[in-house]
């Protein structure tokens, strides 16, 4: 009985966090941007932002990269987003293939905040 009470207390005291699921990344605007489709699930009542960064070492050795930020209002269940990440002017356009994807969810309510990162690779594709 004490073990169950401790487990319940631990769950109640666990810090808030988000779950991020990347659905797909596709070329947009002839490589000038990449559309990143993703889902975010976080505790109801939290608001904040999702930062999405894409970097790609192209086959020709040039670098493509960009970052975009979108607002987030948590509802306690998954919300779907599509964020357009525009290639920086000083970089090359994106192309189909492997890229590095970094995301950061930062949100707060009236009493606390949390930050959830996601770092990995993705495959940029072209819609048919």
Coordinates of N, CA and C in Angstrom, one line a residue:
X1 N 0.8 -1.2 0.0 CA 0.0 0.0 0.0 C 0.9 1.3 0.0
X2 N 2.0 1.2 0.8 CA 2.9 2.4 0.8 C 3.5 2.6 -0.6
X3 N 3.9 1.4 -1.2 CA 4.5 1.5 -2.5 C 3.6 2.1 -3.5
X4 N 2.3 1.8 -3.5 CA 1.3 2.4 -4.5 C 1.2 3.9 -4.2
X5 N 1.2 4.3 -2.9 CA 1.1 5.7 -2.6 C 2.3 6.5 -3.1
X6 N 3.5 5.9 -2.9 CA 4.7 6.5 -3.4 C 4.7 6.6 -4.9
X7 N 4.3 5.6 -5.6 CA 4.2 5.7 -7.1 C 3.2 6.7 -7.5
X8 N 2.1 6.8 -6.9 CA 1.1 7.9 -7.3 C 1.7 9.2 -7.0
X9 N 2.3 9.4 -5.9 CA 2.9 10.7 -5.5 C 4.0 11.1 -6.6
X10 N 4.8 10.1 -7.0 CA 5.8 10.4 -8.0 C 5.2 10.8 -9.3
X11 N 4.1 10.2 -9.7 CA 3.4 10.6 -10.9 C 2.9 12.0 -10.8
X12 N 2.3 12.4 -9.7 CA 1.8 13.7 -9.5 C 2.8 14.8 -9.4
X13 N 4.0 14.4 -9.0 CA 5.1 15.4 -8.9 C 6.0 15.4 -10.1
X14 N 5.8 14.5 -11.0 CA 6.6 14.4 -12.2 C 6.5 15.8 -13.0
X15 N 7.7 16.3 -13.4 CA 7.6 17.6 -14.2 C 6.9 17.4 -15.5
X16 N 6.2 18.5 -15.9 CA 5.5 18.4 -17.2 C 6.5 18.3 -18.3
X17 N 6.0 17.7 -19.4 CA 6.9 17.6 -20.6 C 6.0 17.5 -21.8
X18 N 6.5 17.5 -23.0 CA 5.8 17.3 -24.3 C 6.3 16.1 -25.0
X19 N 5.4 15.6 -25.8 CA 5.8 14.5 -26.8 C 5.8 15.1 -28.2
X20 N 6.8 14.9 -28.9 CA 6.9 15.4 -30.3 C 7.0 14.2 -31.2
X21 N 6.2 14.2 -32.2 CA 6.2 13.2 -33.3 C 6.3 13.8 -34.6
X22 N 7.4 13.6 -35.4 CA 7.6 14.1 -36.7 C 6.9 13.2 -37.7
X23 N 6.0 13.7 -38.5 CA 5.3 12.9 -39.5 C 6.0 12.9 -40.8
X24 N 6.4 14.0 -41.4 CA 7.1 14.0 -42.6 C 7.8 15.4 -42.8
X25 N 8.8 15.4 -43.7 CA 9.4 16.7 -44.2 C 9.4 16.7 -45.7
X26 N 8.9 17.7 -46.3 CA 8.8 17.8 -47.8 C 9.4 19.1 -48.3
X27 N 10.0 19.0 -49.5 CA 10.5 20.2 -50.2 C 9.3 21.1 -50.5
X28 N 9.5 22.4 -50.3 CA 8.5 23.4 -50.7 C 9.2 24.5 -51.4
X29 N 8.5 25.2 -52.3 CA 8.9 26.4 -53.0 C 10.3 26.1 -53.7
X30 N 10.3 25.0 -54.4 CA 11.5 24.6 -55.2 C 12.8 24.5 -54.4
X31 N 12.7 24.1 -53.2 CA 13.9 24.0 -52.3 C 14.1 25.3 -51.5
X32 N 13.4 26.3 -51.7 CA 13.6 27.5 -50.9 C 13.1 27.3 -49.4
X33 N 12.4 26.2 -49.2 CA 11.8 25.9 -47.9 C 11.6 24.4 -47.8
X34 N 11.3 24.0 -46.5 CA 10.9 22.6 -46.2 C 9.7 22.7 -45.3
X35 N 8.7 22.0 -45.6 CA 7.5 21.9 -44.7 C 7.7 20.7 -43.8
X36 N 7.7 20.9 -42.5 CA 7.8 19.9 -41.5 C 6.4 19.7 -40.8
X37 N 5.9 18.5 -41.0 CA 4.6 18.1 -40.3 C 4.9 17.4 -39.1
X38 N 4.3 17.8 -38.0 CA 4.6 17.1 -36.7 C 3.4 17.3 -35.8
X39 N 3.4 16.4 -34.7 CA 2.4 16.5 -33.7 C 3.0 16.8 -32.4
X40 N 2.3 17.5 -31.5 CA 2.8 17.8 -30.2 C 1.7 17.6 -29.2
X41 N 2.1 16.8 -28.2 CA 1.1 16.5 -27.1 C 1.8 17.1 -25.8
X42 N 1.0 17.9 -25.1 CA 1.5 18.5 -23.8 C 0.4 18.8 -22.9
X43 N 0.7 19.0 -21.6 CA -0.4 19.2 -20.6 C -1.3 20.4 -20.9
X44 N -2.6 20.3 -20.7 CA -3.5 21.4 -20.9 C -3.2 22.6 -20.1
X45 N -3.3 23.7 -20.6 CA -3.1 25.0 -19.9 C -1.7 25.6 -20.1
X46 N -0.8 24.9 -20.7 CA 0.5 25.4 -21.0 C 0.5 26.1 -22.4
X47 N 1.2 27.2 -22.5 CA 1.4 27.9 -23.8 C 2.9 28.2 -24.0
X48 N 3.3 28.2 -25.2 CA 4.7 28.5 -25.5 C 4.9 28.5 -27.0
X49 N 6.1 27.9 -27.4 CA 6.5 27.9 -28.8 C 7.2 26.6 -29.1
X50 N 7.2 26.3 -30.4 CA 7.9 25.2 -31.0 C 8.9 25.8 -32.0
X51 N 10.2 25.5 -31.8 CA 11.2 26.0 -32.7 C 11.7 24.8 -33.5
X52 N 11.7 25.0 -34.8 CA 12.0 23.9 -35.8 C 13.2 24.3 -36.6
X53 N 14.3 23.6 -36.6 CA 15.5 23.9 -37.3 C 15.9 22.7 -38.2
X54 N 16.2 23.0 -39.5 CA 16.6 22.0 -40.5 C 17.9 22.4 -41.0
X55 N 18.8 21.4 -41.1 CA 20.2 21.7 -41.7 C 20.5 20.5 -42.6
X56 N 21.1 20.8 -43.7 CA 21.3 19.8 -44.7 C 22.7 20.0 -45.4
X57 N 23.5 19.0 -45.4 CA 24.8 19.0 -46.1 C 24.4 18.4 -47.5
X58 N 24.3 19.2 -48.5 CA 23.9 18.7 -49.8 C 24.9 17.9 -50.5
X59 N 24.5 17.1 -51.5 CA 25.4 16.2 -52.3 C 26.5 17.0 -52.9
X60 N 26.3 18.3 -53.3 CA 27.3 19.1 -53.9 C 28.2 19.8 -52.9
X61 N 28.1 19.5 -51.6 CA 28.9 20.1 -50.6 C 28.4 21.4 -50.0
X62 N 27.4 22.0 -50.6 CA 26.8 23.2 -50.1 C 25.9 22.9 -48.8
X63 N 25.7 23.9 -48.0 CA 24.9 23.8 -46.8 C 23.6 24.5 -46.9
X64 N 22.5 23.8 -46.6 CA 21.2 24.5 -46.5 C 20.7 24.4 -45.1
X65 N 20.2 25.5 -44.6 CA 19.7 25.5 -43.2 C 18.6 26.6 -43.0
X66 N 17.8 26.4 -42.0 CA 16.8 27.4 -41.7 C 16.1 27.1 -40.4
X67 N 15.5 28.1 -39.8 CA 14.8 27.9 -38.5 C 13.5 28.7 -38.5
X68 N 12.5 28.1 -37.9 CA 11.2 28.8 -37.8 C 10.6 28.5 -36.4
X69 N 9.7 29.4 -36.0 CA 9.1 29.3 -34.7 C 7.6 29.4 -34.9
X70 N 6.8 28.5 -34.2 CA 5.4 28.6 -34.2 C 4.8 28.6 -32.7
X71 N 3.7 29.3 -32.5 CA 3.1 29.3 -31.2 C 2.4 28.0 -30.9
X72 N 2.4 27.7 -29.6 CA 1.8 26.5 -29.1 C 0.8 26.7 -28.0
X73 N -0.3 26.1 -28.0 CA -1.3 26.2 -26.9 C -1.7 24.7 -26.6
X74 N -1.2 24.2 -25.5 CA -1.4 22.8 -25.1 C -2.9 22.6 -24.7
X75 N -3.4 21.4 -25.1 CA -4.8 21.0 -24.8 C -4.9 19.7 -24.1
X76 N -3.7 19.1 -23.8 CA -3.7 17.8 -23.2 C -3.8 16.6 -24.1
X77 N -3.9 16.8 -25.4 CA -3.9 15.8 -26.4 C -3.1 16.3 -27.6
X78 N -2.8 15.4 -28.6 CA -2.0 15.8 -29.7 C -2.6 16.9 -30.6
X79 N -1.8 17.8 -31.0 CA -2.2 18.8 -32.0 C -1.2 18.7 -33.1
X80 N -1.8 18.8 -34.4 CA -1.0 18.6 -35.6 C -0.6 20.0 -36.1
X81 N 0.7 20.1 -36.6 CA 1.2 21.4 -37.1 C 1.9 21.1 -38.4
X82 N 2.0 22.0 -39.3 CA 2.9 22.0 -40.4 C 3.6 23.4 -40.4
X83 N 4.9 23.3 -40.2 CA 5.7 24.5 -40.1 C 6.6 24.6 -41.3
X84 N 6.6 25.8 -42.0 CA 7.5 26.0 -43.2 C 8.8 26.6 -42.7
X85 N 9.9 25.9 -43.0 CA 11.2 26.4 -42.6 C 11.9 26.9 -43.9
X86 N 12.1 28.2 -43.9 CA 12.7 28.8 -45.1 C 14.3 28.7 -45.0
X87 N 14.9 28.4 -46.1 CA 16.4 28.3 -46.2 C 16.9 29.8 -46.0
X88 N 17.9 29.9 -45.2 CA 18.5 31.2 -45.0 C 19.1 31.7 -46.3
X89 N 19.1 33.0 -46.5 CA 19.5 33.7 -47.7 C 20.9 33.4 -48.0
X90 N 21.8 33.3 -47.0 CA 23.2 33.0 -47.2 C 23.6 31.6 -47.5
X91 N 22.6 30.7 -47.4 CA 22.8 29.3 -47.6 C 22.2 28.8 -49.0
X92 N 22.3 27.5 -49.2 CA 21.8 26.9 -50.5 C 20.4 26.5 -50.2
X93 N 19.7 26.2 -51.3 CA 18.3 25.7 -51.2 C 18.4 24.2 -50.7
X94 N 17.3 23.8 -50.1 CA 17.2 22.4 -49.7 C 17.0 21.5 -50.9
X95 N 17.4 20.2 -50.8 CA 17.1 19.2 -51.8 C 16.6 18.0 -51.1
X96 N 16.1 17.1 -51.9 CA 15.6 15.8 -51.4 C 16.8 15.0 -50.8
X97 N 16.5 14.4 -49.7 CA 17.6 13.6 -49.0 C 17.7 13.8 -47.5
X98 N 18.7 13.3 -47.0 CA 18.9 13.3 -45.5 C 19.2 14.7 -45.0
X99 N 18.6 15.0 -43.8 CA 18.9 16.3 -43.2 C 18.8 16.1 -41.7
X100 N 19.4 17.1 -41.0 CA 19.3 17.1 -39.5 C 18.1 17.9 -39.1
X101 N 17.4 17.4 -38.1 CA 16.2 18.1 -37.6 C 16.3 18.3 -36.1
X102 N 16.2 19.5 -35.7 CA 16.2 19.9 -34.3 C 14.9 20.6 -33.9
X103 N 14.2 20.2 -32.9 CA 13.0 20.8 -32.4 C 13.1 21.1 -30.9
X104 N 12.5 22.1 -30.5 CA 12.4 22.5 -29.1 C 11.1 23.0 -28.7
X105 N 10.4 22.4 -27.8 CA 9.1 22.8 -27.3 C 9.4 23.5 -25.9
X106 N 9.0 24.7 -25.8 CA 9.1 25.5 -24.5 C 7.7 26.0 -24.2
X107 N 7.2 25.7 -23.0 CA 5.9 26.1 -22.6 C 5.8 26.4 -21.1
X108 N 4.9 27.2 -20.7 CA 4.7 27.6 -19.3 C 3.2 27.7 -19.0
X109 N 2.9 27.5 -17.7 CA 1.5 27.8 -17.2 C 1.7 28.9 -16.2
X110 N 0.8 29.0 -15.3 CA 0.9 30.1 -14.2 C 2.0 29.8 -13.2
X111 N 2.4 28.5 -13.1 CA 3.4 28.2 -12.0 C 4.7 27.6 -12.4
X112 N 4.7 27.0 -13.6 CA 6.0 26.3 -14.0 C 6.1 26.3 -15.5
X113 N 7.3 25.9 -15.9 CA 7.7 25.8 -17.3 C 8.4 24.5 -17.6
X114 N 8.4 24.1 -18.9 CA 9.2 23.0 -19.3 C 9.8 23.2 -20.7
X115 N 10.8 22.4 -21.0 CA 11.4 22.5 -22.3 C 11.7 21.0 -22.7
X116 N 11.2 20.7 -23.9 CA 11.4 19.3 -24.4 C 12.1 19.4 -25.8
X117 N 13.3 18.8 -25.9 CA 14.1 18.8 -27.2 C 13.8 17.6 -28.0
X118 N 14.0 17.6 -29.3 CA 14.0 16.5 -30.2 C 15.1 16.7 -31.2
X119 N 16.1 15.8 -31.3 CA 17.2 16.0 -32.2 C 17.3 14.7 -33.0
X120 N 17.4 14.7 -34.3 CA 17.6 13.5 -35.1 C 17.8 13.8 -36.5
X121 N 17.7 12.8 -37.3 CA 17.7 13.0 -38.8 C 16.4 12.7 -39.4
X122 N 16.2 13.3 -40.6 CA 14.9 13.1 -41.3 C 15.3 13.0 -42.8
X123 N 14.3 12.5 -43.5 CA 14.5 12.4 -45.0 C 13.5 13.4 -45.6
X124 N 14.1 14.4 -46.3 CA 13.3 15.4 -47.0 C 12.8 14.8 -48.3
X125 N 11.5 14.7 -48.6 CA 11.0 14.1 -49.8 C 10.2 15.2 -50.6
X126 N 9.8 14.8 -51.7 CA 9.0 15.6 -52.6 C 7.6 15.0 -52.7
X127 N 6.5 15.8 -52.5 CA 5.2 15.3 -52.6 C 4.9 14.9 -54.1
X128 N 4.2 13.8 -54.3 CA 3.9 13.4 -55.7 C 3.1 14.4 -56.5

